[in-house]
CSV table of C-alpha atoms in Angstrom, one decimal:
chain,number,residue,atom,x,y,z
A,6,UNK,CA,94.3,299.7,-61.0
A,7,UNK,CA,96.9,298.0,-58.4
A,8,UNK,CA,95.2,299.0,-55.3
A,9,UNK,CA,91.8,296.9,-56.9
A,10,UNK,CA,94.1,294.3,-58.1
A,11,UNK,CA,95.9,293.9,-54.7
A,12,UNK,CA,92.1,293.5,-53.1
A,13,UNK,CA,90.8,291.1,-55.5
A,14,UNK,CA,94.3,288.8,-54.9
A,15,UNK,CA,93.1,289.2,-50.8
A,16,UNK,CA,90.0,287.2,-50.8
A,17,UNK,CA,91.2,284.6,-52.5
A,18,UNK,CA,91.4,281.0,-50.5
A,19,UNK,CA,94.5,280.2,-49.0
A,20,UNK,CA,96.8,278.1,-51.1
A,21,UNK,CA,96.1,275.1,-48.9
A,22,UNK,CA,95.7,271.3,-49.7
A,23,UNK,CA,91.9,271.6,-47.8
A,24,UNK,CA,90.9,275.1,-49.3
A,25,UNK,CA,92.6,274.1,-52.7
A,26,UNK,CA,90.7,270.5,-52.8
A,27,UNK,CA,93.8,269.3,-53.7
A,28,UNK,CA,93.6,266.3,-50.8
A,29,UNK,CA,95.2,262.5,-51.8
A,30,UNK,CA,91.9,260.6,-52.7
A,31,UNK,CA,91.4,257.1,-53.4
A,32,UNK,CA,89.3,256.5,-56.6
A,33,UNK,CA,87.9,252.7,-56.4
A,34,UNK,CA,88.3,251.0,-59.8
A,35,UNK,CA,86.5,247.7,-59.5
A,36,UNK,CA,88.3,244.9,-62.0
A,37,UNK,CA,85.1,243.2,-63.8
A,38,UNK,CA,86.2,239.8,-62.1
A,39,UNK,CA,85.5,241.3,-58.6
A,40,UNK,CA,82.2,243.1,-60.0
A,41,UNK,CA,81.0,239.9,-61.3
A,42,UNK,CA,82.2,238.6,-57.6
A,43,UNK,CA,80.2,240.3,-55.7
A,44,UNK,CA,77.1,239.8,-58.1
A,45,UNK,CA,77.4,236.1,-57.4
A,46,UNK,CA,77.6,237.0,-53.7
A,47,UNK,CA,74.6,238.9,-53.7
A,48,UNK,CA,72.6,236.6,-55.5
A,49,UNK,CA,73.4,233.8,-53.7
A,50,UNK,CA,73.1,235.8,-50.1
A,51,UNK,CA,69.6,236.7,-51.2
A,52,UNK,CA,68.4,233.1,-52.3
A,53,UNK,CA,69.4,231.5,-49.8
A,54,UNK,CA,67.9,234.1,-47.1
A,55,UNK,CA,64.9,234.1,-49.0
A,56,UNK,CA,64.4,230.2,-48.9
A,57,UNK,CA,65.4,230.2,-45.4
A,58,UNK,CA,62.2,232.7,-44.4
A,59,UNK,CA,59.9,231.1,-47.1
A,60,UNK,CA,60.3,227.7,-45.1
A,61,UNK,CA,60.4,228.7,-41.6
A,62,UNK,CA,57.2,230.7,-42.9
A,63,UNK,CA,55.6,227.8,-44.5
A,64,UNK,CA,56.3,225.7,-40.7
A,65,UNK,CA,54.1,227.6,-39.1
A,66,UNK,CA,50.5,226.3,-38.6
A,67,UNK,CA,47.8,228.2,-39.0
A,68,UNK,CA,43.9,227.9,-39.3
A,69,UNK,CA,41.4,230.7,-39.9
A,70,UNK,CA,37.6,230.4,-39.6
A,71,UNK,CA,35.0,232.7,-41.2
A,72,UNK,CA,32.2,233.5,-39.2
A,73,UNK,CA,30.0,236.0,-41.4
A,74,UNK,CA,27.3,234.2,-42.8
A,75,UNK,CA,27.3,231.4,-40.1
A,76,UNK,CA,26.4,234.3,-37.3
A,77,UNK,CA,23.7,236.2,-40.3
A,78,UNK,CA,21.5,236.7,-37.3
A,79,UNK,CA,23.2,238.4,-35.5
A,80,UNK,CA,24.4,240.5,-37.9
A,81,UNK,CA,20.8,241.1,-38.9
A,82,UNK,CA,20.2,242.1,-35.7
A,83,UNK,CA,23.0,244.8,-35.2
A,84,UNK,CA,21.9,246.7,-38.2
A,85,UNK,CA,19.4,248.7,-36.2
A,86,UNK,CA,21.7,250.8,-34.3
A,87,UNK,CA,19.0,251.1,-31.6
A,88,UNK,CA,20.0,247.3,-30.5
A,89,UNK,CA,23.8,247.9,-30.1
A,90,UNK,CA,23.5,247.0,-26.4
A,91,UNK,CA,21.8,243.5,-26.9
A,92,UNK,CA,24.1,240.5,-26.8
A,93,UNK,CA,23.6,238.1,-29.8
A,94,UNK,CA,25.4,234.5,-29.3
A,95,UNK,CA,26.5,232.2,-32.3
A,96,UNK,CA,28.8,228.8,-31.7
A,97,UNK,CA,31.0,227.4,-34.5
A,98,UNK,CA,32.6,223.9,-34.2
A,99,UNK,CA,35.5,223.1,-36.3
A,100,UNK,CA,38.2,220.2,-35.8
A,101,UNK,CA,41.9,221.7,-35.8
A,102,UNK,CA,43.5,218.2,-37.3
A,103,UNK,CA,47.1,218.9,-36.0
A,104,UNK,CA,48.3,220.2,-32.7
A,105,UNK,CA,49.5,223.3,-32.3
A,106,UNK,CA,52.9,223.4,-30.3
A,107,UNK,CA,54.4,226.2,-28.9
A,108,UNK,CA,52.4,229.8,-27.9
A,109,UNK,CA,49.5,229.8,-30.0
A,110,UNK,CA,47.7,233.7,-31.0
A,111,UNK,CA,44.7,234.7,-31.9
A,112,UNK,CA,43.3,237.4,-34.5
A,113,UNK,CA,40.6,238.6,-35.7
A,114,UNK,CA,40.8,239.9,-39.4
A,115,UNK,CA,38.6,242.0,-41.0
A,116,UNK,CA,37.7,242.5,-45.0
A,117,UNK,CA,36.8,245.8,-46.8
A,118,UNK,CA,37.0,247.5,-43.3
A,119,UNK,CA,38.9,250.9,-44.5
A,120,UNK,CA,40.8,251.8,-41.2
A,121,UNK,CA,43.5,254.5,-43.7
A,122,UNK,CA,40.7,256.8,-44.4
A,123,UNK,CA,42.2,260.5,-44.2
A,124,UNK,CA,38.6,261.7,-42.4
A,125,UNK,CA,38.8,258.6,-40.1
A,126,UNK,CA,42.1,258.5,-39.3
A,127,UNK,CA,41.9,261.8,-37.9
A,128,UNK,CA,38.9,261.9,-36.1
A,129,UNK,CA,40.6,261.0,-32.6
A,130,UNK,CA,43.0,263.4,-29.6
A,131,UNK,CA,45.8,262.5,-28.7
A,132,UNK,CA,45.5,265.1,-25.9
A,133,UNK,CA,43.0,262.6,-24.3
A,134,UNK,CA,44.2,259.7,-24.5
A,135,UNK,CA,47.7,260.9,-23.4
A,136,UNK,CA,46.0,261.9,-20.3
A,137,UNK,CA,46.2,265.3,-20.6
A,138,UNK,CA,42.7,266.8,-21.4
A,139,UNK,CA,40.2,264.6,-21.1
A,140,UNK,CA,37.5,266.3,-22.2
A,141,UNK,CA,39.5,267.6,-25.2
A,142,UNK,CA,37.2,266.8,-28.6
A,143,UNK,CA,38.1,269.0,-30.9
A,144,UNK,CA,39.8,266.5,-33.4
A,145,UNK,CA,36.9,263.8,-33.0
A,146,UNK,CA,33.9,264.8,-35.3
A,147,UNK,CA,31.8,263.6,-36.1
A,148,UNK,CA,31.9,261.8,-32.3
A,149,UNK,CA,32.8,264.3,-30.2
A,150,UNK,CA,29.7,265.0,-27.7
A,151,UNK,CA,26.9,263.3,-26.9
A,152,UNK,CA,23.3,263.9,-28.1
A,153,UNK,CA,23.3,266.0,-24.7
A,154,UNK,CA,26.3,267.8,-25.6
A,155,UNK,CA,28.3,266.1,-22.9
A,156,UNK,CA,31.7,265.2,-24.2
A,157,UNK,CA,32.8,261.6,-25.4
A,158,UNK,CA,35.8,259.9,-24.4
A,159,UNK,CA,37.4,258.5,-25.5
A,160,UNK,CA,36.5,260.6,-28.9
A,161,UNK,CA,36.6,260.1,-32.8
A,162,UNK,CA,35.6,257.8,-35.2
A,163,UNK,CA,38.1,255.1,-34.6
A,164,UNK,CA,37.5,254.7,-31.0
A,165,UNK,CA,33.1,254.5,-31.7
A,166,UNK,CA,34.0,251.6,-33.8
A,167,UNK,CA,36.4,249.7,-31.8
A,168,UNK,CA,35.9,246.0,-32.5
A,169,UNK,CA,33.9,244.2,-29.8
A,170,UNK,CA,33.5,240.9,-30.6
A,171,UNK,CA,33.9,238.3,-27.7
A,172,UNK,CA,35.7,235.0,-28.6
A,173,UNK,CA,35.4,232.2,-26.3
A,174,UNK,CA,38.0,229.2,-27.6
A,175,UNK,CA,36.5,225.8,-26.1
A,176,UNK,CA,38.2,222.0,-26.1
A,177,UNK,CA,35.6,219.5,-26.7
A,178,UNK,CA,36.7,216.2,-25.3
A,179,UNK,CA,33.3,214.8,-25.9
A,180,UNK,CA,29.8,215.6,-26.5
A,181,UNK,CA,29.4,216.6,-22.6
A,182,UNK,CA,32.4,217.6,-21.9
A,183,UNK,CA,33.9,221.7,-23.0
A,184,UNK,CA,36.6,222.7,-21.6
A,185,UNK,CA,36.9,226.6,-22.0
A,186,UNK,CA,40.7,227.1,-23.5
A,187,UNK,CA,42.4,229.8,-21.3
A,188,UNK,CA,43.7,232.9,-23.0
A,189,UNK,CA,45.3,235.8,-22.0
A,190,UNK,CA,44.4,239.1,-22.8
A,191,UNK,CA,47.6,241.2,-21.4
A,192,UNK,CA,51.0,241.5,-23.4
A,193,UNK,CA,49.1,241.6,-26.9
A,194,UNK,CA,50.8,245.8,-27.7
A,195,UNK,CA,53.8,247.7,-28.7
A,196,UNK,CA,55.7,248.6,-25.1
A,197,UNK,CA,55.2,251.7,-27.2
A,198,UNK,CA,51.9,252.1,-27.1
A,199,UNK,CA,51.1,250.5,-23.8
A,200,UNK,CA,53.5,253.0,-22.0
A,201,UNK,CA,53.7,256.1,-24.1
A,202,UNK,CA,51.4,256.9,-26.3
A,203,UNK,CA,48.0,255.9,-24.1
A,204,UNK,CA,47.9,257.2,-20.4
A,205,UNK,CA,44.7,257.3,-18.2
A,206,UNK,CA,44.2,260.6,-16.4
A,207,UNK,CA,46.4,260.8,-13.0
A,208,UNK,CA,43.6,259.5,-10.7
A,209,UNK,CA,43.5,256.5,-8.6
A,210,UNK,CA,40.5,256.2,-9.1
A,211,UNK,CA,39.5,256.2,-12.9
A,212,UNK,CA,35.1,256.2,-12.7
A,213,UNK,CA,35.9,259.6,-11.3
A,214,UNK,CA,38.6,261.1,-13.4
A,215,UNK,CA,36.2,260.2,-16.3
A,216,UNK,CA,33.9,262.7,-14.3
A,217,UNK,CA,32.1,264.9,-17.3
A,218,UNK,CA,32.5,262.8,-19.8
A,219,UNK,CA,30.1,259.6,-21.5
A,220,UNK,CA,31.1,256.4,-23.4
A,221,UNK,CA,31.2,256.8,-27.5
A,222,UNK,CA,27.7,256.1,-28.8
A,223,UNK,CA,28.1,252.4,-29.8
A,224,UNK,CA,30.0,251.6,-26.6
A,225,UNK,CA,28.0,249.3,-24.2
A,226,UNK,CA,30.0,250.0,-21.2
A,227,UNK,CA,32.2,253.1,-20.2
A,228,UNK,CA,36.6,252.9,-21.0
A,229,UNK,CA,37.1,252.7,-16.9
A,230,UNK,CA,34.8,249.3,-17.1
A,231,UNK,CA,36.3,247.5,-20.1
A,232,UNK,CA,37.9,244.8,-18.1
A,233,UNK,CA,36.1,244.0,-15.3
A,234,UNK,CA,38.6,240.9,-14.3
A,235,UNK,CA,42.0,242.9,-14.6
A,236,UNK,CA,41.4,246.4,-13.0
A,237,UNK,CA,44.6,247.6,-14.5
A,238,UNK,CA,43.2,246.7,-18.0
A,239,UNK,CA,40.9,249.8,-18.4
A,240,UNK,CA,40.6,253.5,-19.6
A,241,UNK,CA,42.8,254.3,-22.3
A,242,UNK,CA,45.6,251.3,-21.4
A,243,UNK,CA,43.3,248.9,-22.4
A,244,UNK,CA,44.8,246.5,-24.5
A,245,UNK,CA,42.4,245.5,-27.1
A,246,UNK,CA,41.3,249.1,-27.1
A,247,UNK,CA,45.4,250.1,-28.1
A,248,UNK,CA,45.5,247.4,-30.9
A,249,UNK,CA,42.2,248.8,-32.6
A,250,UNK,CA,43.3,252.2,-32.1
A,251,UNK,CA,46.7,251.3,-34.1
A,252,UNK,CA,45.0,251.9,-37.8
A,253,UNK,CA,45.7,249.3,-40.5
A,254,UNK,CA,46.8,250.4,-43.9
A,255,UNK,CA,45.2,248.1,-45.9
A,256,UNK,CA,41.3,247.1,-46.3
A,257,UNK,CA,41.9,243.5,-44.8
A,258,UNK,CA,43.8,243.1,-41.9
A,259,UNK,CA,44.0,240.8,-39.0
A,260,UNK,CA,44.7,242.3,-35.3
A,261,UNK,CA,46.1,240.0,-32.3
A,262,UNK,CA,43.2,239.7,-30.2
A,263,UNK,CA,44.4,237.1,-27.3
A,264,UNK,CA,47.2,234.3,-26.6
A,265,UNK,CA,47.2,231.4,-25.5
A,266,UNK,CA,47.9,230.6,-21.2
A,267,UNK,CA,50.2,227.6,-21.2
A,268,UNK,CA,48.8,226.0,-18.4
A,269,UNK,CA,46.7,222.6,-17.9
A,270,UNK,CA,45.5,220.8,-20.4
A,271,UNK,CA,47.4,223.2,-23.2
A,272,UNK,CA,51.3,223.2,-22.0
A,273,UNK,CA,52.3,222.6,-25.0
A,274,UNK,CA,50.0,224.4,-27.2
A,275,UNK,CA,46.8,223.4,-28.8
A,276,UNK,CA,46.3,219.7,-29.2
A,277,UNK,CA,44.5,218.4,-32.6
A,278,UNK,CA,41.0,217.3,-31.6
A,279,UNK,CA,37.2,219.7,-31.7
A,280,UNK,CA,37.2,223.4,-30.6
A,281,UNK,CA,34.2,225.5,-31.1
A,282,UNK,CA,34.4,229.3,-30.8
A,283,UNK,CA,31.8,231.5,-29.3
A,284,UNK,CA,31.4,234.7,-30.4
A,285,UNK,CA,28.7,237.9,-29.2
A,286,UNK,CA,28.9,239.8,-32.4
A,287,UNK,CA,30.7,242.9,-34.2
A,288,UNK,CA,28.3,244.3,-37.0
A,289,UNK,CA,30.3,244.0,-40.8
A,290,UNK,CA,27.0,243.8,-43.0
A,291,UNK,CA,26.7,247.9,-43.9
A,292,UNK,CA,30.5,248.0,-45.0
A,293,UNK,CA,29.5,244.4,-47.3
A,294,UNK,CA,32.5,243.5,-45.3
A,295,UNK,CA,33.8,239.6,-43.3
A,296,UNK,CA,35.4,238.8,-40.4
A,297,UNK,CA,37.8,235.9,-39.4
A,298,UNK,CA,39.4,234.2,-36.4
A,299,UNK,CA,42.6,232.7,-36.9
A,300,UNK,CA,44.7,230.8,-34.7
A,301,UNK,CA,48.0,230.6,-35.5
A,302,UNK,CA,51.9,230.2,-34.3
A,303,UNK,CA,54.5,232.3,-34.8
A,304,UNK,CA,58.6,231.3,-35.6
A,305,UNK,CA,61.7,233.1,-35.2
A,306,UNK,CA,60.9,234.9,-38.7
A,307,UNK,CA,57.4,236.2,-37.6
A,308,UNK,CA,54.3,235.5,-38.7
A,309,UNK,CA,52.9,233.1,-42.4
A,310,UNK,CA,53.6,236.1,-44.5
A,311,UNK,CA,55.7,235.2,-47.7
A,312,UNK,CA,56.2,238.9,-48.7
A,313,UNK,CA,59.4,239.2,-46.9
A,314,UNK,CA,60.7,235.8,-48.5
A,315,UNK,CA,59.9,235.9,-51.8
A,316,UNK,CA,61.0,239.7,-51.9
A,317,UNK,CA,64.6,238.3,-51.0
A,318,UNK,CA,64.2,235.7,-53.8
A,319,UNK,CA,63.2,237.2,-56.5
A,320,UNK,CA,66.2,239.8,-55.5
A,321,UNK,CA,68.4,237.4,-55.8
A,322,UNK,CA,66.9,235.7,-58.9
A,323,UNK,CA,67.3,239.0,-60.7
A,324,UNK,CA,71.1,239.9,-59.3
A,325,UNK,CA,71.8,236.8,-60.7
A,326,UNK,CA,70.3,237.2,-64.3
A,327,UNK,CA,72.5,240.7,-63.9
A,328,UNK,CA,75.1,238.6,-63.1
A,329,UNK,CA,75.3,235.7,-65.8
A,330,UNK,CA,74.5,238.9,-68.5
A,331,UNK,CA,77.3,240.5,-67.2
A,332,UNK,CA,79.5,237.5,-67.9
A,333,UNK,CA,78.3,236.7,-70.9
A,334,UNK,CA,79.0,240.7,-72.4
A,335,UNK,CA,82.5,240.2,-70.9
A,336,UNK,CA,83.4,236.8,-72.2
A,337,UNK,CA,82.1,238.0,-76.0
A,338,UNK,CA,84.2,241.8,-75.3
A,339,UNK,CA,87.4,239.4,-74.1
A,340,UNK,CA,87.3,237.3,-77.1
A,341,UNK,CA,86.7,239.9,-79.6
A,342,UNK,CA,89.7,242.1,-77.9
A,343,UNK,CA,92.1,238.5,-78.3
A,344,UNK,CA,90.9,238.0,-81.9
A,345,UNK,CA,91.8,241.6,-82.6
A,346,UNK,CA,95.4,241.7,-81.0
A,347,UNK,CA,95.9,238.4,-83.0
């Protein structure tokens, strides 16, 4: 019995402050005054930031032109899948009442297009998109191969449904003089997408790198001919393609399409006046959707969304409501304590 007692004693932790959890510790004890001051300061901070963000968002100039119904003839043409390679144009005039100063960005906006469907998101080949295996179409169902069995590059439902409208903006000086607004198609993607997530196959000649594959079914051109003006903007590193491949979380979304090249008549932005859009159509009638073009400026806080500013304002208001409630309870309890002491 004595040996058993000694063995049990030997398994006990050492009698030190660390192993016996007896280290000195500071226990924070806040008074009512300190807690109320913290809530008050937090409310002031959140309300201030929220108001600043709302004012910043309100200062953004933005105009949206919905051209779904105005280009209905093109939509009817595209309802037949056999007409995917036929061009259809329509022109829409509009008037810009106030000048857009600074950098101006052009977005396309789609309504009712569900890019967040599970099977749609999975229908892509990441090994293709990083340039390691151009013929890997394993996860691209139902857009894996062409009818003759040739692998599609880029494959998958996301790539096959790429937004392919050609949008041209013109500034109308008068009835006879129309100036094409210079727009840049570069610099519209995330840096990580352009230089890490998307890479072309390792070949100096893109057409030979894509040999043995075919273009998606509804593409008028193969991937290596997406941009005839800039040879470095072709293949999987094409800016428009990269922007489309980053799927949206909601059925109504807008994506960056172009940015203003501030030269010639547009060094300060877009002047007020008459403009027109020329469109080559992207079909939306089959999924009962709509589409728009958005011209917008940006500020230091981003775009025209009011969500972040409203979130800060609501948080500040709730914090202040809690502050006044706790203040009232504290004063009432304090008065009752003084009454009992008397």
